[in-house]
CSV table of C-alpha atoms in Angstrom, one decimal:
chain,number,residue,atom,x,y,z
A,101,MET,CA,0.0,0.0,0.0
A,102,PRO,CA,1.5,3.4,-0.9
A,103,GLU,CA,2.2,5.8,1.8
A,104,GLY,CA,-0.8,7.9,3.0
A,105,ILE,CA,-1.2,11.6,3.3
A,106,GLY,CA,-0.3,11.5,6.9
A,107,THR,CA,3.3,10.7,6.0
A,108,PRO,CA,3.8,12.3,2.5
A,109,ARG,CA,7.0,11.5,0.7
A,110,GLN,CA,7.1,15.1,-0.6
A,111,ILE,CA,8.1,17.1,2.5
A,112,GLU,CA,7.2,20.5,1.0
A,113,PRO,CA,4.5,20.0,-1.6
A,114,PRO,CA,3.6,23.7,-2.0
A,115,ARG,CA,7.1,25.1,-2.4
A,116,SER,CA,7.8,23.9,-6.0
A,117,ARG,CA,4.5,25.5,-7.2
A,118,TYR,CA,5.4,28.9,-5.7
A,119,ALA,CA,9.1,29.2,-5.8
A,120,VAL,CA,9.6,29.8,-9.5
A,121,THR,CA,6.5,32.1,-9.7
A,122,ALA,CA,7.7,34.1,-6.7
A,123,ILE,CA,11.2,34.7,-8.2
A,124,ARG,CA,9.7,35.9,-11.6
A,125,ARG,CA,7.1,38.0,-10.0
A,126,ARG,CA,9.6,39.8,-7.9
A,127,ALA,CA,11.7,40.5,-11.0
A,128,ARG,CA,8.8,41.6,-13.1
A,129,ARG,CA,6.1,43.0,-10.8
A,130,ARG,CA,8.1,44.9,-8.1
A,131,SER,CA,5.9,48.0,-8.6
A,132,VAL,CA,2.7,46.0,-8.1
A,133,ASN,CA,4.1,44.4,-4.9
A,134,VAL,CA,4.8,47.9,-3.6
A,135,LEU,CA,1.5,49.5,-4.6
A,136,ILE,CA,-0.9,46.6,-4.0
A,137,SER,CA,-0.1,44.9,-0.8
A,138,GLY,CA,-1.7,42.3,1.6
A,139,ALA,CA,-5.4,42.6,2.0
A,140,ALA,CA,-5.8,45.0,-1.0
A,141,ALA,CA,-4.3,42.4,-3.3
A,142,VAL,CA,-6.5,39.7,-1.9
A,143,ALA,CA,-9.6,41.8,-2.3
A,144,LEU,CA,-8.7,42.5,-5.9
A,145,ALA,CA,-8.2,38.9,-6.6
A,146,LEU,CA,-11.8,38.1,-5.6
A,147,VAL,CA,-13.3,40.7,-7.9
A,148,ALA,CA,-14.7,39.3,-11.2
A,149,VAL,CA,-15.9,42.3,-13.3
A,150,ILE,CA,-16.8,40.8,-16.6
A,151,VAL,CA,-18.3,43.5,-18.8
A,152,THR,CA,-18.7,47.1,-17.8
A,153,PRO,CA,-20.1,50.1,-19.7
A,154,MET,CA,-17.6,52.8,-20.7
A,155,ALA,CA,-18.0,56.4,-19.8
A,156,ASN,CA,-19.7,57.5,-23.0
A,157,ALA,CA,-23.1,55.7,-22.6
A,158,ALA,CA,-24.5,57.4,-25.7
A,159,THR,CA,-22.4,55.2,-28.0
A,160,GLN,CA,-23.1,52.1,-25.9
A,161,ASP,CA,-19.5,51.2,-25.7
A,162,LEU,CA,-18.4,48.4,-23.5
A,163,THR,CA,-15.3,47.0,-21.9
A,164,VAL,CA,-14.5,43.3,-21.5
A,165,GLN,CA,-12.1,42.7,-18.7
A,166,ALA,CA,-9.2,40.4,-19.8
A,167,GLU,CA,-9.5,38.1,-16.8
A,168,SER,CA,-13.2,37.3,-17.6
A,169,PHE,CA,-12.3,34.6,-20.0
A,170,ALA,CA,-14.5,31.4,-20.1
A,171,ALA,CA,-11.5,29.3,-21.1
A,172,GLN,CA,-7.8,29.9,-21.5
A,173,SER,CA,-4.3,28.4,-22.2
A,174,GLY,CA,-1.3,30.0,-20.6
A,175,ALA,CA,-3.0,32.9,-19.0
A,176,GLN,CA,-2.2,34.0,-15.4
A,177,VAL,CA,-4.5,36.5,-13.6
A,178,GLU,CA,-2.7,39.0,-11.4
A,179,PRO,CA,-3.4,42.4,-9.8
A,180,THR,CA,-2.7,45.6,-11.7
A,181,VAL,CA,-2.4,49.3,-10.7
A,182,ASP,CA,-3.9,50.4,-14.1
A,183,THR,CA,-7.0,52.5,-14.1
A,184,GLY,CA,-10.0,50.5,-15.3
A,185,GLY,CA,-9.3,47.1,-13.9
A,186,GLY,CA,-8.2,45.6,-10.6
A,187,GLN,CA,-6.8,42.6,-12.3
A,188,ALA,CA,-5.0,41.9,-15.6
A,189,VAL,CA,-3.8,38.8,-17.5
A,190,GLY,CA,0.0,38.4,-17.6
A,191,TYR,CA,2.8,36.0,-18.6
A,192,LEU,CA,1.4,35.7,-22.1
A,193,SER,CA,3.6,34.2,-24.8
A,194,GLY,CA,3.2,32.9,-28.3
A,195,GLY,CA,0.4,30.4,-28.6
A,196,ASP,CA,-1.4,31.4,-25.4
A,197,TRP,CA,-5.1,32.3,-25.7
A,198,MET,CA,-8.3,33.3,-23.9
A,199,ARG,CA,-11.9,32.7,-24.9
A,200,TYR,CA,-14.7,35.1,-24.3
A,201,ASP,CA,-18.3,34.0,-24.8
A,202,GLY,CA,-21.4,36.0,-25.7
A,203,VAL,CA,-19.8,39.3,-26.7
A,204,ASP,CA,-22.4,41.1,-28.7
A,205,LEU,CA,-20.8,43.0,-31.6
A,206,GLY,CA,-24.1,44.7,-32.4
A,207,THR,CA,-25.3,45.3,-35.9
A,208,ALA,CA,-23.3,45.8,-39.1
A,209,GLY,CA,-21.3,49.0,-39.3
A,210,PRO,CA,-18.0,50.5,-38.2
A,211,LEU,CA,-16.6,48.9,-35.1
A,212,THR,CA,-13.6,50.2,-33.2
A,213,VAL,CA,-11.7,47.7,-31.0
A,214,SER,CA,-9.2,48.7,-28.4
A,215,ALA,CA,-6.8,46.7,-26.2
A,216,ARG,CA,-5.1,48.0,-23.0
A,217,VAL,CA,-1.6,46.4,-23.0
A,218,ALA,CA,1.7,46.6,-21.3
A,219,SER,CA,5.1,45.1,-22.2
A,220,ALA,CA,8.6,45.3,-20.8
A,221,VAL,CA,10.0,43.8,-24.0
A,222,ALA,CA,11.8,46.4,-26.1
A,223,GLY,CA,10.9,46.7,-29.8
A,224,GLY,CA,8.3,44.7,-31.6
A,225,SER,CA,7.6,41.5,-29.7
A,226,GLY,CA,4.4,40.0,-31.0
A,227,THR,CA,0.8,40.5,-32.0
A,228,ILE,CA,-2.6,40.0,-30.3
A,229,GLU,CA,-5.2,38.6,-32.7
A,230,LEU,CA,-8.9,38.8,-31.8
A,231,ARG,CA,-10.6,36.0,-33.7
A,232,THR,CA,-14.3,35.1,-33.9
A,233,GLY,CA,-15.7,31.6,-33.5
A,234,SER,CA,-12.5,29.6,-33.0
A,235,LEU,CA,-8.8,29.8,-32.5
A,236,THR,CA,-8.4,29.9,-36.3
A,237,GLY,CA,-11.6,31.9,-37.1
A,238,PRO,CA,-11.7,35.2,-39.0
A,239,ILE,CA,-9.6,38.0,-37.5
A,240,LEU,CA,-11.8,40.7,-36.0
A,241,ALA,CA,-8.9,43.0,-35.0
A,242,GLN,CA,-5.2,42.7,-34.3
A,243,PHE,CA,-2.7,44.7,-32.3
A,244,ALA,CA,1.1,44.8,-32.8
A,245,VAL,CA,2.7,44.9,-29.4
A,246,THR,CA,5.8,47.0,-28.8
A,247,GLY,CA,7.6,47.8,-25.6
A,248,THR,CA,5.7,50.2,-23.4
A,249,GLY,CA,8.4,50.6,-20.8
A,250,GLY,CA,7.3,48.0,-18.2
A,251,TRP,CA,4.9,45.3,-17.3
A,252,GLN,CA,2.7,47.9,-15.5
A,253,SER,CA,3.2,50.7,-18.0
A,254,TRP,CA,-0.1,50.6,-19.8
A,255,VAL,CA,-1.1,52.0,-23.2
A,256,THR,CA,-4.3,51.7,-25.3
A,257,GLN,CA,-4.0,50.4,-28.8
A,258,THR,CA,-6.9,50.8,-31.3
A,259,ALA,CA,-7.9,48.9,-34.4
A,260,THR,CA,-10.9,49.2,-36.7
A,261,ALA,CA,-12.9,46.1,-37.6
A,262,ALA,CA,-14.3,45.6,-41.1
A,263,THR,CA,-17.9,46.9,-41.6
A,264,THR,CA,-18.8,43.3,-42.5
A,265,HIS,CA,-17.8,42.0,-39.1
A,266,PRO,CA,-19.9,39.3,-37.5
A,267,THR,CA,-22.9,40.7,-35.6
A,268,GLY,CA,-24.8,39.8,-32.5
A,269,ALA,CA,-23.4,37.6,-29.7
A,270,GLN,CA,-20.1,36.1,-30.6
A,271,THR,CA,-17.4,33.9,-29.1
A,272,LEU,CA,-14.1,35.8,-29.3
A,273,PHE,CA,-10.6,34.3,-29.0
A,274,ALA,CA,-7.6,36.5,-28.1
A,275,VAL,CA,-4.6,34.7,-29.6
A,276,MET,CA,-1.0,35.6,-28.9
A,277,ARG,CA,1.5,35.5,-31.7
A,278,ALA,CA,5.1,36.1,-30.6
A,279,THR,CA,8.2,36.9,-32.6
A,280,ALA,CA,11.0,34.4,-32.4
A,281,GLY,CA,12.6,34.2,-29.0
A,282,SER,CA,10.4,36.8,-27.3
A,283,GLY,CA,8.9,34.5,-24.6
A,284,ASP,CA,6.4,36.3,-22.4
A,285,PHE,CA,5.7,39.5,-24.3
A,286,VAL,CA,2.5,41.2,-23.1
A,287,ASN,CA,0.0,41.9,-20.3
A,288,ILE,CA,-3.6,42.7,-21.1
A,289,ASN,CA,-6.0,44.6,-18.9
A,290,TRP,CA,-9.1,44.9,-21.1
A,291,PHE,CA,-10.6,45.0,-24.5
A,292,ALA,CA,-13.1,47.7,-25.5
A,293,PHE,CA,-15.6,47.8,-28.3
A,294,SER,CA,-17.2,51.0,-29.7
A,295,GLY,CA,-19.9,51.3,-32.4
A,296,GLY,CA,-21.3,48.3,-34.3
A,297,GLY,CA,-24.8,48.8,-32.8
A,298,THR,CA,-25.8,47.8,-29.3
A,299,ALA,CA,-23.5,45.8,-27.1
A,300,THR,CA,-25.0,43.5,-24.5
A,301,PRO,CA,-22.6,40.6,-23.9
A,302,THR,CA,-23.6,37.7,-21.8
A,303,PRO,CA,-21.2,37.5,-18.8
A,304,THR,CA,-19.3,34.2,-18.5
A,305,PRO,CA,-17.1,34.7,-15.4
A,306,GLY,CA,-14.3,32.3,-14.6
A,307,TRP,CA,-15.4,32.6,-11.0
A,308,ILE,CA,-18.1,30.0,-10.2
A,309,THR,CA,-20.0,31.0,-7.1
A,310,ILE,CA,-21.4,28.4,-4.8
A,311,ASP,CA,-25.1,28.0,-4.3
A,312,GLN,CA,-25.1,29.4,-0.7
A,313,ALA,CA,-28.4,27.8,0.3
A,314,LYS,CA,-27.3,24.3,-0.8
A,315,TRP,CA,-23.9,24.8,0.9
A,316,ASN,CA,-25.5,25.9,4.2
A,317,ALA,CA,-27.8,22.9,4.1
A,318,GLN,CA,-24.8,20.6,3.4
A,319,LEU,CA,-22.8,22.1,6.3
A,320,ALA,CA,-25.8,21.9,8.7
A,321,ALA,CA,-26.2,18.2,7.8
A,322,PHE,CA,-22.5,17.6,8.3
A,323,ARG,CA,-22.4,19.3,11.7
A,324,ALA,CA,-25.4,17.3,12.9
A,325,MET,CA,-23.9,14.0,11.9
A,326,PRO,CA,-22.9,11.8,14.9
A,327,MET,CA,-19.3,10.8,15.1
A,328,ASP,CA,-18.5,7.0,15.2
A,329,PRO,CA,-15.9,6.7,17.9
A,330,ALA,CA,-12.6,5.2,16.6
A,331,PRO,CA,-11.3,2.0,18.3
A,332,ALA,CA,-8.5,2.3,20.8
A,333,ASN,CA,-6.0,0.8,18.3
A,334,ALA,CA,-6.9,3.2,15.5
A,335,VAL,CA,-4.0,4.7,13.6
A,336,ARG,CA,-4.1,8.4,14.5
A,337,VAL,CA,-3.7,9.7,11.0
A,338,PRO,CA,-6.5,11.9,9.6
A,339,GLU,CA,-7.2,10.1,6.3
A,340,PHE,CA,-9.7,8.2,4.1
A,341,ASN,CA,-9.2,7.4,0.4
A,342,ALA,CA,-10.7,6.5,-3.0
A,343,SER,CA,-8.9,3.5,-4.6
A,344,CYS,CA,-8.8,3.9,-8.4
A,345,THR,CA,-7.6,2.3,-11.6
A,346,TYR,CA,-7.1,3.8,-15.0
A,347,SER,CA,-10.3,4.6,-16.8
A,348,HIS,CA,-9.7,6.2,-20.2
A,349,SER,CA,-7.6,8.7,-22.2
A,350,LYS,CA,-8.7,11.8,-24.1
A,351,PRO,CA,-7.2,15.0,-25.3
A,352,ASP,CA,-9.9,16.8,-23.2
A,353,ASP,CA,-9.9,18.9,-20.1
A,354,PRO,CA,-13.4,19.9,-18.8
A,355,ILE,CA,-11.9,22.4,-16.3
A,356,ILE,CA,-9.3,24.2,-18.6
A,357,PHE,CA,-11.1,23.7,-21.9
A,358,PRO,CA,-14.8,23.2,-21.1
A,359,GLY,CA,-16.9,22.3,-24.2
A,360,LEU,CA,-13.7,22.1,-26.4
A,361,PRO,CA,-13.1,18.4,-27.3
A,362,GLY,CA,-9.5,17.7,-28.5
A,363,ALA,CA,-8.2,21.1,-27.3
A,364,SER,CA,-5.9,19.7,-24.6
A,365,HIS,CA,-2.8,17.5,-24.5
A,366,MET,CA,-3.6,13.9,-23.8
A,367,HIS,CA,-4.9,13.1,-20.3
A,368,SER,CA,-5.2,9.8,-18.4
A,369,PHE,CA,-8.5,9.8,-16.5
A,370,PHE,CA,-9.5,7.8,-13.5
A,371,GLY,CA,-12.8,7.9,-11.7
A,372,ASN,CA,-16.0,8.7,-13.6
A,373,HIS,CA,-16.0,6.8,-17.0
A,374,SER,CA,-18.0,9.6,-18.7
A,375,THR,CA,-15.4,12.4,-18.2
A,376,ASP,CA,-14.8,14.4,-21.4
A,377,ALA,CA,-14.7,18.0,-22.5
A,378,ASN,CA,-18.4,18.4,-21.8
A,379,THR,CA,-18.4,17.1,-18.3
A,380,THR,CA,-20.4,19.0,-15.7
A,381,THR,CA,-21.5,18.3,-12.1
A,382,GLY,CA,-24.8,17.0,-13.5
A,383,THR,CA,-23.2,14.6,-16.0
A,384,LEU,CA,-20.9,13.1,-13.3
A,385,PHE,CA,-23.9,12.3,-11.1
A,386,ALA,CA,-25.9,11.0,-14.1
A,387,ASN,CA,-23.2,8.6,-15.1
A,388,THR,CA,-22.5,6.1,-12.3
A,389,GLY,CA,-19.8,4.1,-13.9
A,390,THR,CA,-16.4,4.7,-12.3
A,391,SER,CA,-13.0,3.2,-11.9
A,392,CYS,CA,-12.8,4.3,-8.3
A,393,ALA,CA,-14.1,2.8,-5.1
A,394,PRO,CA,-16.2,3.6,-3.1
A,395,ALA,CA,-18.9,3.5,-5.8
A,396,PRO,CA,-21.4,5.0,-6.2
A,397,ALA,CA,-20.4,7.2,-3.2
A,398,ASP,CA,-17.6,8.9,-5.2
A,399,LEU,CA,-18.4,9.7,-8.8
A,400,SER,CA,-15.7,12.3,-9.1
A,401,ALA,CA,-13.4,12.8,-12.1
A,402,TYR,CA,-9.6,12.9,-11.6
A,403,TRP,CA,-6.9,13.2,-14.3
A,404,VAL,CA,-3.2,13.8,-15.0
A,405,PRO,CA,-1.2,14.2,-18.2
A,406,THR,CA,-0.3,10.9,-19.9
A,407,VAL,CA,3.1,9.4,-19.4
A,408,TYR,CA,5.0,8.2,-22.5
A,409,GLU,CA,7.9,5.7,-22.6
A,410,ARG,CA,9.6,5.6,-26.0
A,411,GLY,CA,6.5,7.1,-27.5
A,412,LYS,CA,4.1,4.6,-26.0
A,413,ALA,CA,1.6,5.6,-23.4
A,414,VAL,CA,2.1,4.1,-19.9
A,415,GLU,CA,-1.2,4.2,-18.0
A,416,PRO,CA,-1.4,4.0,-14.2
A,417,LYS,CA,-1.8,0.6,-12.8
A,418,SER,CA,-3.3,2.1,-9.6
A,419,VAL,CA,-4.1,5.5,-8.1
A,420,VAL,CA,-4.9,6.1,-4.5
A,421,VAL,CA,-6.7,9.4,-3.9
A,422,TYR,CA,-6.1,10.3,-0.3
A,423,TYR,CA,-8.3,12.7,1.6
A,424,GLY,CA,-6.6,13.9,4.7
A,425,SER,CA,-5.4,17.0,6.6
A,426,ARG,CA,-2.1,18.8,7.0
A,427,LEU,CA,-3.6,21.1,9.6
A,428,THR,CA,-2.2,21.3,13.2
A,429,ASP,CA,-5.8,20.9,14.3
A,430,PRO,CA,-7.9,18.9,11.7
A,431,THR,CA,-11.1,19.4,13.6
A,432,ALA,CA,-11.8,22.5,11.5
A,433,THR,CA,-12.1,20.5,8.3
A,434,VAL,CA,-15.4,20.4,6.4
A,435,PRO,CA,-16.4,18.4,3.3
A,436,PHE,CA,-16.1,19.6,-0.3
A,437,PRO,CA,-19.2,21.0,-1.9
A,438,GLN,CA,-20.5,19.1,-4.9
A,439,GLY,CA,-19.0,20.4,-8.2
A,440,PHE,CA,-15.8,21.7,-6.6
A,441,ARG,CA,-12.8,21.7,-8.9
A,442,MET,CA,-9.2,22.7,-8.7
A,443,ILE,CA,-5.8,22.1,-10.3
A,444,ALA,CA,-2.4,21.4,-8.6
A,445,GLY,CA,0.9,21.7,-10.5
A,446,ASN,CA,1.9,23.7,-13.5
A,447,ALA,CA,1.6,22.3,-17.0
A,448,LYS,CA,3.8,25.1,-18.4
A,449,LEU,CA,6.7,24.5,-16.0
A,450,GLN,CA,9.5,23.1,-18.2
A,451,THR,CA,12.6,22.9,-16.0
A,452,PRO,CA,15.1,20.1,-15.3
A,453,THR,CA,14.3,17.8,-12.3
A,454,PRO,CA,17.6,16.3,-11.2
A,455,ALA,CA,17.8,13.9,-8.2
A,456,GLY,CA,16.7,15.6,-5.1
A,457,SER,CA,14.2,17.9,-6.7
A,458,VAL,CA,10.9,18.6,-4.9
A,459,ASN,CA,7.8,17.1,-6.4
A,460,GLN,CA,9.5,14.5,-8.7
A,461,PHE,CA,8.8,11.0,-9.8
A,462,TYR,CA,10.4,8.4,-7.6
A,463,CYS,CA,10.8,4.6,-7.3
A,464,ALA,CA,9.0,2.4,-4.7
A,465,GLY,CA,9.6,-1.2,-4.0
A,466,PRO,CA,12.6,-3.6,-3.7
A,467,GLY,CA,15.8,-1.9,-4.8
A,468,GLY,CA,14.3,1.6,-5.2
A,469,GLU,CA,16.0,4.0,-7.5
A,470,ILE,CA,19.2,2.6,-9.1
A,471,GLY,CA,20.1,5.5,-11.4
A,472,ARG,CA,18.9,8.3,-13.5
A,473,SER,CA,17.8,8.7,-17.1
A,474,ALA,CA,20.5,10.1,-19.5
A,475,ASP,CA,19.0,13.6,-19.2
A,476,GLY,CA,18.9,13.3,-15.4
A,477,ASN,CA,15.2,14.2,-15.2
A,478,TRP,CA,13.7,10.7,-14.5
A,479,PRO,CA,14.5,7.9,-12.0
A,480,LEU,CA,15.6,4.5,-13.2
A,481,CYS,CA,14.0,1.9,-10.9
A,482,ALA,CA,15.3,-1.5,-9.9
A,483,PRO,CA,13.6,-4.4,-11.7
A,484,GLY,CA,11.3,-5.0,-8.7
A,485,ALA,CA,10.5,-1.4,-8.1
A,486,THR,CA,7.7,0.8,-9.6
A,487,LEU,CA,7.7,4.3,-11.0
A,488,MET,CA,5.6,6.6,-8.7
A,489,PHE,CA,4.3,10.1,-8.3
A,490,GLN,CA,2.6,11.9,-5.4
A,491,LEU,CA,0.7,15.1,-6.1
A,492,VAL,CA,-0.6,17.2,-3.2
A,493,PHE,CA,-3.5,19.7,-3.8
A,494,GLN,CA,-4.4,22.9,-2.0
A,495,ASP,CA,-6.3,22.5,1.3
A,496,CYS,CA,-7.6,26.0,2.2
A,497,TRP,CA,-10.6,27.5,0.4
A,498,ASP,CA,-12.2,31.0,0.1
A,499,GLY,CA,-15.6,29.5,1.0
A,500,VAL,CA,-17.3,31.3,-1.9
A,501,HIS,CA,-16.2,29.8,-5.3
A,502,LEU,CA,-16.4,26.3,-6.8
A,503,ASP,CA,-13.8,27.4,-9.3
A,504,SER,CA,-11.7,30.5,-10.4
A,505,PRO,CA,-10.4,31.7,-13.7
A,506,ASP,CA,-7.0,30.0,-13.3
A,507,HIS,CA,-8.6,27.2,-11.3
A,508,LYS,CA,-6.2,27.9,-8.3
A,509,SER,CA,-7.1,31.4,-7.1
A,510,HIS,CA,-10.0,30.1,-5.0
A,511,VAL,CA,-7.8,27.8,-3.0
A,512,SER,CA,-4.4,27.9,-1.2
A,513,TYR,CA,-2.0,25.6,0.6
A,514,THR,CA,-2.0,25.4,4.4
A,515,TYR,CA,0.3,28.0,5.9
A,516,ASP,CA,2.0,27.2,9.3
A,517,GLY,CA,-0.6,24.4,9.8
A,518,LYS,CA,-3.6,26.8,9.5
A,519,CYS,CA,-6.1,28.2,7.0
A,520,GLY,CA,-7.0,31.9,7.3
A,521,GLY,CA,-7.1,35.2,5.6
A,522,ALA,CA,-8.7,35.0,2.2
A,523,PHE,CA,-8.8,31.2,2.5
A,524,PRO,CA,-10.4,30.6,5.9
A,525,VAL,CA,-12.2,27.3,5.1
A,526,ALA,CA,-10.2,24.0,5.7
A,527,ILE,CA,-11.1,21.4,3.1
A,528,PRO,CA,-9.6,17.8,3.0
A,529,SER,CA,-6.0,17.7,1.6
A,530,ILE,CA,-6.2,15.6,-1.6
A,531,SER,CA,-3.2,13.7,-2.6
A,532,PHE,CA,-2.8,11.5,-5.7
A,533,VAL,CA,-0.4,8.6,-5.2
A,534,ILE,CA,0.1,7.1,-8.7
A,535,ALA,CA,1.8,3.8,-9.6
A,536,TYR,CA,3.0,3.2,-13.1
A,537,PRO,CA,3.7,-0.4,-14.4
A,538,THR,CA,7.3,0.3,-15.4
A,539,SER,CA,10.7,0.7,-14.0
A,540,GLY,CA,12.0,2.9,-16.8
A,541,SER,CA,15.2,3.0,-18.7
A,542,ALA,CA,18.0,5.4,-19.5
A,543,ASP,CA,15.8,6.8,-22.2
A,544,GLY,CA,13.6,8.3,-19.6
A,545,PHE,CA,10.0,9.3,-20.1
A,546,THR,CA,8.0,12.3,-21.4
A,547,LEU,CA,4.7,13.7,-20.3
A,548,ALA,CA,1.9,14.8,-22.7
A,549,SER,CA,2.5,18.2,-21.2
A,550,GLY,CA,6.3,18.1,-21.7
A,551,MET,CA,9.1,17.6,-19.1
A,552,ALA,CA,8.7,15.9,-15.7
A,553,SER,CA,8.4,19.3,-14.0
A,554,SER,CA,5.1,19.9,-15.9
A,555,MET,CA,3.3,17.1,-13.9
A,556,HIS,CA,-0.1,18.4,-12.7
A,557,GLY,CA,-3.5,17.0,-11.8
A,558,ASP,CA,-7.2,18.0,-11.8
A,559,VAL,CA,-10.1,17.1,-9.6
A,560,PHE,CA,-13.8,17.6,-10.4
A,561,LEU,CA,-15.6,16.4,-7.3
A,562,ALA,CA,-19.0,14.6,-7.2
A,563,TRP,CA,-19.3,12.9,-3.8
A,564,ASP,CA,-22.5,11.8,-2.2
A,565,ASN,CA,-22.9,14.3,0.6
A,566,ASP,CA,-23.6,11.8,3.3
A,567,ALA,CA,-20.8,9.4,2.3
A,568,GLN,CA,-18.2,12.2,2.2
A,569,GLY,CA,-19.6,13.9,5.3
A,570,HIS,CA,-19.3,10.8,7.5
A,571,ARG,CA,-15.8,10.1,6.3
A,572,VAL,CA,-14.6,13.7,7.0
A,573,LYS,CA,-16.1,13.6,10.5
A,574,ASN,CA,-15.1,10.1,11.4
A,575,CYS,CA,-11.7,9.9,9.8
A,576,VAL,CA,-10.3,13.5,9.3
A,577,VAL,CA,-11.9,15.5,12.1
A,578,GLN,CA,-11.4,12.6,14.6
A,579,LYS,CA,-7.9,12.0,13.3
A,580,ALA,CA,-8.3,8.2,12.6
A,581,LYS,CA,-7.1,6.4,9.5
A,582,CYS,CA,-9.9,4.9,7.5
A,583,ASN,CA,-9.9,2.5,4.5
A,584,THR,CA,-11.6,2.9,1.2
A,585,ALA,CA,-14.9,1.8,2.7
A,586,GLY,CA,-14.7,4.6,5.3
A,587,GLN,CA,-14.1,2.1,8.1
A,588,PHE,CA,-11.4,2.2,10.8
């Protein structure tokens, strides 16, 4: 049995996620850190202004905030000091994109489109294309990005769309095209549309707010549940689990790319057999087939990028999804609401992972690791050992949102054994412990997302409230290790 969440192999699971980001953000965003601090930055991070009228109401102009995307690839939401938006989208490089649904371009006629941008890259560094319908659809407008003097030095660029532009509600894609070697080249605060008739876009926020009445009822039922006393010989580790096997593979991601089949790199799914690009909370509960136990108590969807060995997919032979606590006092833990989703790890992180790196693949079993791949990034396991990975998710929640635009901003990792501040609600600490049926070779492996450092995972939760509630109360709150059936 793999080790549980009470004794994780990864001593500092959050550090690898934040270390690189913190270094880059200090280098690029020093002015923001000075001007937006502490509680102010937290408050801005929770604001989801989607579409707002501009000052000149007579022309029925509108502004679409850049962070209001319905789907994205490569976008990171961050605070900005610019007038007209508490948040912006940064770290945009060639190939990144954002999707905006229901933007009403009005009737036929002249349409002026503006983009509020900032760039610290000198000279011409790339282009922003606004396309209609798809990533390769007709170009509505495009903006050549040049250096503005800094990542928080904002300018407004303007383009005129053709008179024959599409009318009415449209899906718009903002697609980044970078010049060779420019890397991250632009920040975007908002897009503005003027003319073209009326403009009444349908908001599609990335922030998904919980149904407060349902959540209050779930919490009340949880708090009223009796606790089954643990036996005297119980292992005092706050933990229960779902025991899973591989289900299926698809180039889909219903969290990052909802409604866009084939838009993602290949993922290996475990849990609900129905999971695809069109998955919702409703479809998870409607389809009771799952590769995880306990069934049908847990109909959640879980997934990770597919592992390849010499070009051939290596699917997990087993996955244990641990639900536990890393709090000093786990009695504050409450269950997840239905439909909760989040992501751990960074699919865009492409850095070497030599021996000793945090959050790396490892070998378990007789002989353990006996060497490294030729590039040093992957372990070579003894013939009797197995390639493994443990991925630890965030365990503090804002208590308001089921999801956020980057699928991480509504959650945070425990700090100093506590949850607090903007993330006061303690939720179970989820940990994937994945076993692959291979010991590897000097050739190493690749992930569908790239290097070993890009390992990440997604959860889309669909637990029966009673089943999850009893496990949280008996196993986590009481600090008693339970098996897959929720028994001591």
